[in-house]
Tab-separated table of N, CA and C in Angstrom:
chain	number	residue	atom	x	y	z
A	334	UNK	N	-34.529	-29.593	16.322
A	334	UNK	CA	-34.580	-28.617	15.248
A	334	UNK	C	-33.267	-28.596	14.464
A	335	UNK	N	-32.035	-28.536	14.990
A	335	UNK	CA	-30.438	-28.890	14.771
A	335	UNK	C	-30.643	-29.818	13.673
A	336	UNK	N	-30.876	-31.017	13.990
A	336	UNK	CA	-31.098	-32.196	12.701
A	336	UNK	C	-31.966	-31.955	11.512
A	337	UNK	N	-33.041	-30.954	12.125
A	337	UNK	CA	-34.023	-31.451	10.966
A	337	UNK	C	-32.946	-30.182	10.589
A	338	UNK	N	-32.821	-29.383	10.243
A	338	UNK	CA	-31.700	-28.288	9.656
A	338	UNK	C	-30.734	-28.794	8.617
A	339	UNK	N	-29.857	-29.886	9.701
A	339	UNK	CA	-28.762	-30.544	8.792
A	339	UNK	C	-28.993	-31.549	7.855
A	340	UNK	N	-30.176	-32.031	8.234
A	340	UNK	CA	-30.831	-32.889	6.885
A	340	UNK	C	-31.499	-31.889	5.753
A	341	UNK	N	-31.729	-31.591	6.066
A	341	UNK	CA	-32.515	-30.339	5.063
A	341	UNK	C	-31.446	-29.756	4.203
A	342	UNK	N	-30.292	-28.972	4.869
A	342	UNK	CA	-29.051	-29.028	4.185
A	342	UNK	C	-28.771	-29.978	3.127
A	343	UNK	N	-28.864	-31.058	3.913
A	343	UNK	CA	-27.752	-31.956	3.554
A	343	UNK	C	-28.507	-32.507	1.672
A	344	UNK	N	-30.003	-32.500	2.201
A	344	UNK	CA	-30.984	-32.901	0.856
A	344	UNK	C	-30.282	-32.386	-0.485
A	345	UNK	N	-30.570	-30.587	0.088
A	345	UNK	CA	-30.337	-29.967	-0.776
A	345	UNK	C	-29.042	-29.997	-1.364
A	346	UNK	N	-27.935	-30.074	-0.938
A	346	UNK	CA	-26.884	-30.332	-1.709
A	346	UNK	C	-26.688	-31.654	-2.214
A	347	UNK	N	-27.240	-32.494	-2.303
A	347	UNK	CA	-27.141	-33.736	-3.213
A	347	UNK	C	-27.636	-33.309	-4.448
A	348	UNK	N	-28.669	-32.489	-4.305
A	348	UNK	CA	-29.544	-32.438	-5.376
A	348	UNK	C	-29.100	-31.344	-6.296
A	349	UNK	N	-27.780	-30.555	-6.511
A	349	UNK	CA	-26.956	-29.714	-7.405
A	349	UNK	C	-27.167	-30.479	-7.989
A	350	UNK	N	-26.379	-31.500	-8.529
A	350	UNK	CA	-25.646	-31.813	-9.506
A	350	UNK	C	-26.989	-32.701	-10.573
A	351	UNK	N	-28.306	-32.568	-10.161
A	351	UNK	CA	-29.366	-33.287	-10.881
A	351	UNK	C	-29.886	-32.414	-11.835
A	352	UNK	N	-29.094	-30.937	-11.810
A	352	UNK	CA	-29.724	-29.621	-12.644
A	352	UNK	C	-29.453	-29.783	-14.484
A	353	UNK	N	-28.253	-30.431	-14.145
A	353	UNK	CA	-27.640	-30.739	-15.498
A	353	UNK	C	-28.359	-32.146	-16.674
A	354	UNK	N	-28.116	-31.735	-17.959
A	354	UNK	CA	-28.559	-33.056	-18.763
A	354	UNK	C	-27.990	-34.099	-18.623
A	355	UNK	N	-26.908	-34.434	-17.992
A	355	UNK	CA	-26.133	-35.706	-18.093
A	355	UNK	C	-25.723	-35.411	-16.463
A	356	UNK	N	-26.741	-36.970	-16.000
A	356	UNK	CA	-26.222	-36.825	-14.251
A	356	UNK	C	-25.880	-38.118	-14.260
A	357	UNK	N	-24.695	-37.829	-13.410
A	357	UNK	CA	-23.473	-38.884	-13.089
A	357	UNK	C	-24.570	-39.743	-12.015
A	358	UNK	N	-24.023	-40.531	-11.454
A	358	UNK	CA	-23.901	-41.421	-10.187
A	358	UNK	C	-22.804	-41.147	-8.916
A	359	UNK	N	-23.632	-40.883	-7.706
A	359	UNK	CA	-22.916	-40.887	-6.876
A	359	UNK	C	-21.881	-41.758	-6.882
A	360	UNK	N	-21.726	-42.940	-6.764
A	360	UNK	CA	-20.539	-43.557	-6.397
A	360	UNK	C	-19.709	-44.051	-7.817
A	361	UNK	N	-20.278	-44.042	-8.834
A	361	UNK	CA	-19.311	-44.284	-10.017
A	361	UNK	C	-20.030	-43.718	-11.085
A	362	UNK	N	-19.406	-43.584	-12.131
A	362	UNK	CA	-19.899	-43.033	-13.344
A	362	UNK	C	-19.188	-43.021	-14.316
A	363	UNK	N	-19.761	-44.135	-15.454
A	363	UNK	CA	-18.996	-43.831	-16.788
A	363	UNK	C	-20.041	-43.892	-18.069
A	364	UNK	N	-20.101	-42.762	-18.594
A	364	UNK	CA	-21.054	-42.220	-19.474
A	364	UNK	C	-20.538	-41.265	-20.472
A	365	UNK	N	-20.946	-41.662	-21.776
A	365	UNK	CA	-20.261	-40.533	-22.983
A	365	UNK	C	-21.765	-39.225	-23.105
A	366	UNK	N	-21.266	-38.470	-23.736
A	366	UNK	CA	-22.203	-37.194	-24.138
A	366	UNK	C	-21.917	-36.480	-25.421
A	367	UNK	N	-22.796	-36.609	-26.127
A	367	UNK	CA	-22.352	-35.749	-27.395
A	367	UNK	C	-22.524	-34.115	-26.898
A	368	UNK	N	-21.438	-33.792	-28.094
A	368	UNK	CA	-21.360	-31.843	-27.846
A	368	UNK	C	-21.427	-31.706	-29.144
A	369	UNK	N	-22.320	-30.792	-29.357
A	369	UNK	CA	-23.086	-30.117	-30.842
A	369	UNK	C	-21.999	-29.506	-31.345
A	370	UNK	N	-22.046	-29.654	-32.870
A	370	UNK	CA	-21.319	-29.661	-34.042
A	370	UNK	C	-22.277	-29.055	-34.536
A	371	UNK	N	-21.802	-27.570	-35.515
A	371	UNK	CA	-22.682	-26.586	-36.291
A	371	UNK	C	-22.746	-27.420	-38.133
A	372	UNK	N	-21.349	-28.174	-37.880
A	372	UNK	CA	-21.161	-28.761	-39.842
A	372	UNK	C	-21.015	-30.194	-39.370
A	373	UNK	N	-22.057	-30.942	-39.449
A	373	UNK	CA	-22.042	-32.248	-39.868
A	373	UNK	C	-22.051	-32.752	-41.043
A	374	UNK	N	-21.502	-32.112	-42.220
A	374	UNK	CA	-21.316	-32.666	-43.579
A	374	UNK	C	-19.974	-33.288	-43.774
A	375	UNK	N	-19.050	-32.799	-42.666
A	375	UNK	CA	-17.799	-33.554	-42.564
A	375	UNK	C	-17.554	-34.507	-42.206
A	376	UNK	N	-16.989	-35.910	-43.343
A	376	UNK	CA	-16.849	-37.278	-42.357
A	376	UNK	C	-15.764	-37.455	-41.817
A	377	UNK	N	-15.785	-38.574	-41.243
A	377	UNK	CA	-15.075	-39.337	-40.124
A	377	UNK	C	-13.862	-39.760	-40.639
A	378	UNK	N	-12.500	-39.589	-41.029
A	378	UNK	CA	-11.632	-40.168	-41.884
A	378	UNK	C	-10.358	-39.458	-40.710
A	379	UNK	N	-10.463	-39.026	-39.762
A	379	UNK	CA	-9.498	-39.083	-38.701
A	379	UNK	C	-9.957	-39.115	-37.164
A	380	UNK	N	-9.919	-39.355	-36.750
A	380	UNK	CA	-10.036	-39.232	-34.847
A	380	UNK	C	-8.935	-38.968	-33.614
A	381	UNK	N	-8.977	-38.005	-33.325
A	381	UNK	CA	-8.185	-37.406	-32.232
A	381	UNK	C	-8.578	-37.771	-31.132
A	382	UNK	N	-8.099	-37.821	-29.961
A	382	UNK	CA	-8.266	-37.534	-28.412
A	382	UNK	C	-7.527	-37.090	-27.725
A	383	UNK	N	-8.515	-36.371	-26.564
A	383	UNK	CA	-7.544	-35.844	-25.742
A	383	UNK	C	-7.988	-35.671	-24.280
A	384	UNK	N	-7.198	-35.883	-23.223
A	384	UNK	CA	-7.398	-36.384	-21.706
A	384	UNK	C	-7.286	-35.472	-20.331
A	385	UNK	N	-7.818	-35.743	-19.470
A	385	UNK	CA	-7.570	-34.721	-18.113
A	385	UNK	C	-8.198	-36.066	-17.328
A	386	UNK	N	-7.042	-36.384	-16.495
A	386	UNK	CA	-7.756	-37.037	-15.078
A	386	UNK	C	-7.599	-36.086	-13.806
A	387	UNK	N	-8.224	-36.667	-12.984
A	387	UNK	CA	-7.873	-35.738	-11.045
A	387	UNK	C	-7.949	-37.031	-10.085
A	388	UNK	N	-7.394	-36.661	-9.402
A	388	UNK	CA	-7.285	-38.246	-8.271
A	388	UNK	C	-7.241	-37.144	-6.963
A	389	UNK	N	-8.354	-37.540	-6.218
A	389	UNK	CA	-8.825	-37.237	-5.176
A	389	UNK	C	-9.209	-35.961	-5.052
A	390	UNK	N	-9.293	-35.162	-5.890
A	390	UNK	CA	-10.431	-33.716	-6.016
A	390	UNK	C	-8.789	-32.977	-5.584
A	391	UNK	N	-7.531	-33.873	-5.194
A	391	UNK	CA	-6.591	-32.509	-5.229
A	391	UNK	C	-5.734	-32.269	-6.235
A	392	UNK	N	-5.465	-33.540	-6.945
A	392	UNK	CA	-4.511	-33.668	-8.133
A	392	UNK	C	-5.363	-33.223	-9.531
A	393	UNK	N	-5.426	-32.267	-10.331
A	393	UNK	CA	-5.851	-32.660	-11.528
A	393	UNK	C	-4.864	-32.118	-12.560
A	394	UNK	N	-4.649	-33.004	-13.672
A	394	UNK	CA	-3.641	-32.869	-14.689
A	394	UNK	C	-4.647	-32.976	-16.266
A	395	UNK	N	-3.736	-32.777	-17.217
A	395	UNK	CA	-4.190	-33.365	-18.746
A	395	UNK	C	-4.778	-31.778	-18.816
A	396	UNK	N	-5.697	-32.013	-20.589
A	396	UNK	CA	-5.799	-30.992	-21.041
A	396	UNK	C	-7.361	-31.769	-21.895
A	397	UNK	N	-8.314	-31.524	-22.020
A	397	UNK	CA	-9.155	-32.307	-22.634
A	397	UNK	C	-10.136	-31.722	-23.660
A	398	UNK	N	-9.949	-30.547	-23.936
A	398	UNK	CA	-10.230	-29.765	-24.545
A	398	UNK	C	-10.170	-30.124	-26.487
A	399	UNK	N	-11.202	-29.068	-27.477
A	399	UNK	CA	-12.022	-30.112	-28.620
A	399	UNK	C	-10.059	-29.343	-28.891
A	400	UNK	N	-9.546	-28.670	-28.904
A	400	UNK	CA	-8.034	-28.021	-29.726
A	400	UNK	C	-7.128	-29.158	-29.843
A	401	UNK	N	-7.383	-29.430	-28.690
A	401	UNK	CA	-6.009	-30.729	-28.167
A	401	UNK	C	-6.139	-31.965	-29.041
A	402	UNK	N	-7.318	-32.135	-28.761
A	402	UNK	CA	-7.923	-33.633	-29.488
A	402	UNK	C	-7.884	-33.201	-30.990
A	403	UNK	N	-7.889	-32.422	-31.548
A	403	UNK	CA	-7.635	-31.713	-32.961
A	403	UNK	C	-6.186	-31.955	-33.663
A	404	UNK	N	-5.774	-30.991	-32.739
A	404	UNK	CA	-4.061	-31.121	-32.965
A	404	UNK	C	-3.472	-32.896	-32.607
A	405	UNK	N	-3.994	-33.214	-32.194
A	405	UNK	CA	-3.564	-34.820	-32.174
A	405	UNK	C	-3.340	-35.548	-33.106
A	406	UNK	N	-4.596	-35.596	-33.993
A	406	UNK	CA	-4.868	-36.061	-35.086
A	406	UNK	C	-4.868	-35.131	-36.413
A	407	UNK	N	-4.475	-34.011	-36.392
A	407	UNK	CA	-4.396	-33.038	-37.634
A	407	UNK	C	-5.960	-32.824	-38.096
A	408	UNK	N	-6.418	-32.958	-37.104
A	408	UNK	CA	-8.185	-32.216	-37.944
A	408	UNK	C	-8.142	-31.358	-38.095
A	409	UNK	N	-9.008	-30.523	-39.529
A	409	UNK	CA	-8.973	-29.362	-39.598
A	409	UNK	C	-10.568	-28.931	-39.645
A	410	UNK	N	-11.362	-30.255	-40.231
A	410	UNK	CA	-12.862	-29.899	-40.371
A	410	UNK	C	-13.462	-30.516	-39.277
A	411	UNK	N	-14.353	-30.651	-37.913
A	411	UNK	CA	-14.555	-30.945	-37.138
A	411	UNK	C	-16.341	-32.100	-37.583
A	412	UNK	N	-16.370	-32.886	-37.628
A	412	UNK	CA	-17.636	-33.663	-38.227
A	412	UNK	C	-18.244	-33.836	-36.647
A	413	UNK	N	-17.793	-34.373	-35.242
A	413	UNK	CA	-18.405	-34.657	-34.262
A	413	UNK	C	-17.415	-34.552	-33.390
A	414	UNK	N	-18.002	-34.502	-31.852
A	414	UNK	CA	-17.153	-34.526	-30.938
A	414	UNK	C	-18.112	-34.940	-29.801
A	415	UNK	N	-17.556	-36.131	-29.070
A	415	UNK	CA	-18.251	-36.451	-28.036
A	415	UNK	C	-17.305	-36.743	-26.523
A	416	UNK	N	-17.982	-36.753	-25.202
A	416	UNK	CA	-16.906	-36.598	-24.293
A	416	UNK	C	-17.073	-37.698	-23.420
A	417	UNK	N	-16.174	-38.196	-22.969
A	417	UNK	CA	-16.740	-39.205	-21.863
A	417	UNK	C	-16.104	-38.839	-20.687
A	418	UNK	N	-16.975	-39.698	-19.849
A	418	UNK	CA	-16.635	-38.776	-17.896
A	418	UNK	C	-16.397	-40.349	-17.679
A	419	UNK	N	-15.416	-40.551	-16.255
A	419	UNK	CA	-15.397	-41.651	-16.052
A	419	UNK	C	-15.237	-41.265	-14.655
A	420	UNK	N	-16.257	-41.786	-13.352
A	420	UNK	CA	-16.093	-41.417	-11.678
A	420	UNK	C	-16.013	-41.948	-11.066
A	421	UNK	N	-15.133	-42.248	-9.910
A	421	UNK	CA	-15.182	-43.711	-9.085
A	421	UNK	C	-15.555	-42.768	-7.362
A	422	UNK	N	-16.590	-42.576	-6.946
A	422	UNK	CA	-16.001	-42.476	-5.587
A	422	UNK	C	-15.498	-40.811	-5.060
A	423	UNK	N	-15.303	-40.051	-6.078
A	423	UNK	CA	-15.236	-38.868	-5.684
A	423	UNK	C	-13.295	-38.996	-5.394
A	424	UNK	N	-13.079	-40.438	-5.925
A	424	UNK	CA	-11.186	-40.977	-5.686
A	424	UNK	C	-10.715	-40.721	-7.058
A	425	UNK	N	-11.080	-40.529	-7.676
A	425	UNK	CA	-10.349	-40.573	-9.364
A	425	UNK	C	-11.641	-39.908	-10.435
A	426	UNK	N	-11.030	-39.417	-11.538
A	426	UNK	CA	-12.086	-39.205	-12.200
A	426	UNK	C	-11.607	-38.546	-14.108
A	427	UNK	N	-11.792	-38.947	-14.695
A	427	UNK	CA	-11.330	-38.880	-15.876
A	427	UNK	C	-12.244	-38.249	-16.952
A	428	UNK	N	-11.965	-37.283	-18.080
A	428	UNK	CA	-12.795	-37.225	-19.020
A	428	UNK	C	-11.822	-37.188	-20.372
A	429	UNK	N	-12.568	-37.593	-21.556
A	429	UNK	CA	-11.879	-38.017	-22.333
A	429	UNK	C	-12.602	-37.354	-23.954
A	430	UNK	N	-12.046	-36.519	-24.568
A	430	UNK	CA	-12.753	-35.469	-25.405
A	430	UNK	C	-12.092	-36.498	-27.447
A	431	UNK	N	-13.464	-36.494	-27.518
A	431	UNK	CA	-12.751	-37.475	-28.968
A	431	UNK	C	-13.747	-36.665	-30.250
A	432	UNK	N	-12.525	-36.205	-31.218
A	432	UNK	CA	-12.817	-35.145	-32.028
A	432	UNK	C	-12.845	-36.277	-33.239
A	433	UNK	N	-13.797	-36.143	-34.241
A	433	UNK	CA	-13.854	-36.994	-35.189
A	433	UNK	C	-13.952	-36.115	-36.645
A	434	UNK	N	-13.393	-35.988	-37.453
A	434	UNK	CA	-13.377	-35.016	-39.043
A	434	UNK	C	-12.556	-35.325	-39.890
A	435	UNK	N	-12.185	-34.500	-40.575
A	435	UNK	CA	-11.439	-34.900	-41.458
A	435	UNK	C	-10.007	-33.304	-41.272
């Protein structure tokens, strides 16, 4: 009864992270995602970015946020913004926020 318990557990927590629109891969993952923009009449005539990695779920640094990636590049009108995740292993893991406007 013990096992069938801890498997049953164990199911269920794999299966969090499948709730979301954009599901990673257990053992690696590198995948972009667009994030909705209310004014798409603004073009593309600068591009910002901006970064946050973590290495081993204890270190995490950077700032990746749409402000940062803004102030990078002096955007003031925001045309798109899309993000990318990058996962190795649950050992490293990166996302990378790229603001595109004018």
């Amino acid at each position: 009864m013990k096992k069938i318990t801890v498997a049953a557990a164990l199911a269920l927590s794999l299966t969090g992270c499948a709730m979301g629109p954009y599901q990673g891969g257990f053992l690696y993952t590198n995948m972009a995602a667009p994030i909705d923009v209310r004014d798409n009449a603004v073009g593309c005539t600068k591009k910002g970015e901006s970064n946050a990695t973590n290495i081993l779920g204890l270190i995490g640094t950077g700032d990746a946020g749409v402000e940062k990636a803004k102030s990078a590049a002096g955007i003031t009108k925001v045309g798109s913004v899309d993000v990318h995740f990058t996962h190795v292993l649950g050992l490293f893991s990166s996302t990378t926020t790229t603001v595109c406007g004018e």
